[in-house]
XYZ file of C-alpha atoms in Angstrom:
303
model
C -170.613 205.246 49.254
C -172.822 202.564 50.898
C -176.261 204.142 51.871
C -180.015 203.512 52.422
C -180.660 207.025 51.126
C -182.021 206.980 47.389
C -181.742 210.618 46.781
C -178.202 210.675 48.228
C -177.281 207.719 46.141
C -178.751 209.022 42.991
C -177.046 212.313 43.250
C -173.644 210.387 43.926
C -174.333 207.880 40.991
C -175.253 210.603 38.342
C -171.618 211.676 38.687
C -170.084 208.203 38.109
C -168.760 207.513 34.831
C -169.207 204.160 33.026
C -165.342 203.526 33.234
C -165.283 201.035 36.074
C -164.928 197.899 33.928
C -166.440 195.938 31.270
C -170.203 196.185 31.214
C -170.636 192.730 30.211
C -168.941 189.546 31.000
C -166.242 187.745 29.032
C -167.525 184.293 29.857
C -170.014 182.395 31.947
C -170.491 179.170 33.498
C -173.706 177.173 34.218
C -174.508 173.997 36.462
C -176.230 171.429 35.110
C -179.820 170.545 36.748
C -178.618 166.881 37.374
C -181.329 165.173 39.552
C -183.416 168.122 38.940
C -186.116 168.587 41.910
C -187.602 171.468 44.359
C -185.563 172.412 47.418
C -187.917 172.445 50.420
C -185.769 174.631 52.215
C -185.690 177.187 49.671
C -189.234 177.213 49.170
C -189.774 178.518 52.767
C -188.720 181.696 51.575
C -189.270 181.767 47.673
C -192.867 182.515 46.897
C -191.856 181.684 43.091
C -192.073 178.110 44.118
C -194.707 175.539 44.629
C -193.794 172.234 46.176
C -197.123 170.876 45.021
C -196.220 170.989 41.266
C -194.506 167.770 39.558
C -191.291 168.416 37.970
C -189.592 166.391 34.909
C -185.912 166.274 35.168
C -185.432 164.781 31.722
C -187.193 168.256 30.331
C -185.451 170.418 32.773
C -181.846 168.982 31.233
C -183.027 169.642 27.801
C -184.112 173.195 28.368
C -180.776 173.619 30.325
C -178.656 172.361 27.566
C -180.658 174.352 25.016
C -179.839 177.432 27.182
C -176.133 176.515 27.120
C -176.434 176.509 23.433
C -178.044 179.724 22.897
C -175.700 181.674 25.426
C -172.863 180.202 23.441
C -173.912 182.431 20.539
C -173.210 185.522 23.018
C -169.926 184.332 24.547
C -167.861 181.275 25.648
C -169.775 179.134 28.078
C -168.612 176.204 30.570
C -171.202 173.872 32.269
C -170.269 172.119 35.354
C -172.120 168.869 36.479
C -174.699 168.982 38.952
C -175.012 167.219 42.350
C -178.681 165.682 43.136
C -177.857 166.492 46.828
C -177.789 170.273 46.164
C -180.942 170.746 43.878
C -180.511 174.576 43.666
C -177.173 174.125 42.349
C -178.291 175.132 38.691
C -178.640 178.706 40.226
C -174.834 179.144 40.732
C -174.598 183.004 40.442
C -176.153 182.797 44.042
C -173.083 180.871 45.402
C -170.025 182.320 42.988
C -169.446 185.501 41.573
C -166.179 186.971 39.831
C -164.148 190.201 39.245
C -160.894 190.424 37.277
C -158.451 188.152 38.954
C -160.888 187.203 41.957
C -163.450 184.429 42.755
C -166.336 185.402 45.458
C -167.904 182.669 47.626
C -171.113 183.820 49.206
C -172.633 183.073 52.277
C -176.057 181.421 51.898
C -178.953 181.295 54.034
C -179.993 177.790 53.531
C -177.944 174.603 54.638
C -179.125 172.845 51.336
C -177.368 175.586 49.406
C -174.324 176.087 51.661
C -173.051 172.983 50.461
C -172.624 174.066 47.073
C -169.783 176.638 48.207
C -167.703 173.707 48.900
C -167.456 172.422 45.440
C -163.606 171.591 44.633
C -164.124 171.625 41.064
C -165.465 174.926 40.589
C -163.395 176.538 43.132
C -160.496 175.015 41.536
C -161.361 175.950 38.050
C -160.942 179.606 39.110
C -158.049 179.421 41.611
C -155.946 176.715 39.862
C -156.655 177.188 36.327
C -157.528 180.857 36.198
C -155.234 181.925 39.022
C -158.036 183.806 40.843
C -157.803 184.902 44.285
C -160.554 183.419 46.338
C -162.561 185.824 48.633
C -164.783 183.721 51.040
C -167.741 185.813 52.225
C -168.451 183.030 54.537
C -165.575 184.450 56.779
C -167.334 187.809 57.013
C -170.298 189.064 58.918
C -173.719 188.687 57.433
C -175.826 186.750 54.716
C -175.287 187.484 51.000
C -176.142 185.502 48.147
C -174.146 187.392 45.656
C -175.659 188.361 42.074
C -178.887 186.941 43.421
C -179.512 189.170 46.128
C -177.204 192.237 44.506
C -177.817 193.477 41.149
C -174.326 195.025 39.737
C -173.741 197.812 37.085
C -170.432 196.619 36.005
C -169.672 199.622 33.910
C -170.219 202.166 36.875
C -169.150 199.991 39.790
C -172.525 200.491 41.393
C -174.611 197.850 43.080
C -178.232 197.492 44.170
C -178.479 195.467 47.180
C -181.999 193.935 48.063
C -182.298 193.433 51.849
C -184.332 190.394 53.112
C -183.847 186.957 54.268
C -180.972 186.009 51.862
C -179.193 189.330 52.087
C -178.493 191.694 54.958
C -176.710 195.054 55.384
C -173.388 193.337 56.584
C -173.425 190.805 53.789
C -173.881 193.616 51.126
C -171.117 195.499 52.755
C -168.856 192.532 52.594
C -169.853 192.075 48.622
C -169.014 195.723 48.257
C -165.413 195.798 49.746
C -164.529 192.460 48.166
C -165.367 193.949 44.509
C -164.186 197.428 45.330
C -167.325 198.990 44.097
C -167.938 202.652 44.116
C -171.404 202.795 45.483
C -173.955 200.595 47.042
C -177.750 201.285 47.212
C -179.319 199.253 50.320
C -183.027 198.775 49.741
C -185.446 196.571 51.241
C -187.370 193.950 49.284
C -191.077 193.947 49.359
C -192.619 191.265 51.620
C -192.517 187.976 49.495
C -189.688 188.618 47.456
C -186.154 186.795 48.020
C -183.646 188.045 45.453
C -183.137 191.263 43.891
C -182.375 189.945 40.495
C -186.059 188.887 40.250
C -187.345 192.414 40.579
C -184.834 194.275 38.559
C -181.688 193.926 36.096
C -179.269 196.380 34.637
C -178.492 195.649 30.956
C -174.767 196.477 29.947
C -174.946 199.451 32.104
C -177.181 201.544 30.078
C -180.696 200.192 30.420
C -182.813 198.979 33.469
C -185.744 196.398 33.978
C -187.521 197.050 37.172
C -190.463 195.951 38.818
C -191.459 198.793 41.385
C -193.668 196.489 43.222
C -190.754 194.269 44.415
C -189.404 197.359 46.413
C -190.764 198.146 50.001
C -189.825 201.699 49.364
C -190.928 203.283 45.942
C -188.350 206.126 46.612
C -185.481 203.467 45.966
C -187.212 202.139 42.566
C -187.874 205.590 41.491
C -184.131 206.624 42.190
C -182.954 203.828 40.013
C -185.549 204.417 37.180
C -184.317 208.111 37.291
C -180.470 207.017 36.800
C -181.088 204.967 33.951
C -183.922 207.156 32.096
C -184.770 206.986 29.425
C -183.871 203.454 28.842
C -186.104 201.946 31.288
C -188.750 199.210 31.476
C -191.327 199.286 34.241
C -192.628 195.841 34.911
C -195.984 195.058 36.498
C -196.669 192.440 39.259
C -197.729 189.961 36.549
C -194.750 190.466 34.335
C -192.362 190.246 37.373
C -193.999 186.933 38.400
C -193.341 185.694 34.890
C -189.548 186.499 35.359
C -189.333 189.281 33.040
C -187.152 191.043 35.361
C -184.752 188.058 35.571
C -182.955 188.708 32.342
C -179.135 189.550 31.348
C -177.360 191.169 28.665
C -174.070 188.865 28.239
C -173.002 190.735 25.309
C -174.089 194.422 24.097
C -177.191 194.506 22.105
C -178.755 191.240 23.111
C -181.153 190.507 26.057
C -181.388 187.110 27.203
C -184.719 186.426 28.912
C -186.849 183.150 29.593
C -189.584 182.621 26.870
C -192.122 183.174 29.690
C -190.558 186.530 30.747
C -190.465 187.736 26.940
C -194.139 186.680 26.275
C -195.171 188.752 29.223
C -193.774 192.061 27.597
C -195.858 194.336 25.757
C -195.153 195.606 22.196
C -194.220 198.784 23.672
C -191.661 197.452 25.880
C -189.946 195.260 23.280
C -189.845 198.516 21.262
C -188.290 200.405 24.129
C -185.480 197.635 24.501
C -184.982 197.991 20.759
C -184.662 201.915 21.264
C -181.923 201.379 23.837
C -179.808 198.911 21.400
C -181.240 195.550 22.349
C -182.401 192.773 20.785
C -184.603 190.314 22.713
C -183.548 186.548 22.639
C -185.770 184.288 24.625
C -185.136 181.008 25.714
C -187.862 178.512 27.031
C -187.276 177.639 30.786
C -190.640 176.893 32.159
C -189.469 173.686 33.610
C -186.551 175.350 35.142
C -188.689 178.119 36.401
C -190.818 175.569 38.698
C -187.686 175.905 40.897
C -188.238 179.438 41.541
C -185.568 180.880 39.327
C -185.200 181.769 35.670
C -182.359 182.487 32.843
C -180.660 184.917 34.919
C -180.433 182.964 38.139
C -178.799 180.070 35.830
C -175.759 182.424 35.006
C -172.752 182.818 36.544
C -170.648 185.422 34.609
C -166.854 185.566 34.512
C -165.050 188.687 34.332
């Protein structure tokens, strides 16, 4: 099923068992923020960026290394070198996504990001070393910045595609087909939002962190909240702006979020995560967040 109808999707999704695949990745990869800078093209449709702020490349690199070390406590992590000519390259999950035996290459909106898809080292790692089939969405209609634009419940085989400047319906349909998903809900992002993974996250297939203000249609957010009830964290606009929605569970029982996002949560929200079986494990990323993304954006999962 691929639909814009939240009610129809909810009725379908409630009948889907969490047996599509592993809820969490078996490994992950990062791309170092070498030559860390703010990409002017990306700032044109990323309201979380402010080109007037100064950035510290040394501090960004130190935070990124600490992130890799922290994530290494959850699962194996590989880090590829960065490219100063591709300053958004530290957010590789927009360009590359995986499923068992498959590597997906996304179709990016901005030319500064399109060059990232050409990297022979990352593509060769998967197609050569891991013998993955490459599925290049640039050969299909539409734009889709992969798991930036589309949040995926891997356990159920369901996807939530935030449509806007960086993902359209054709792109979402191409991703749905490439991953062989069971269902995809299409919804429009609210004005000023650029990626779905900033306004929501599915944690290990059993909990939902969601900012209703990031949705153009409240019914879409309500349907998703109903699907994951009672393990739902509703974020305020301020918490969303602090990147609390840009989180990930790379192993069962632990949620990774930036320190700013974690500090924005209330005591009750942290307790709600605990009731869902998750400990909160934050990582300081304030320098990297100046580039308009946070922890989940930095992580490309390997399934």
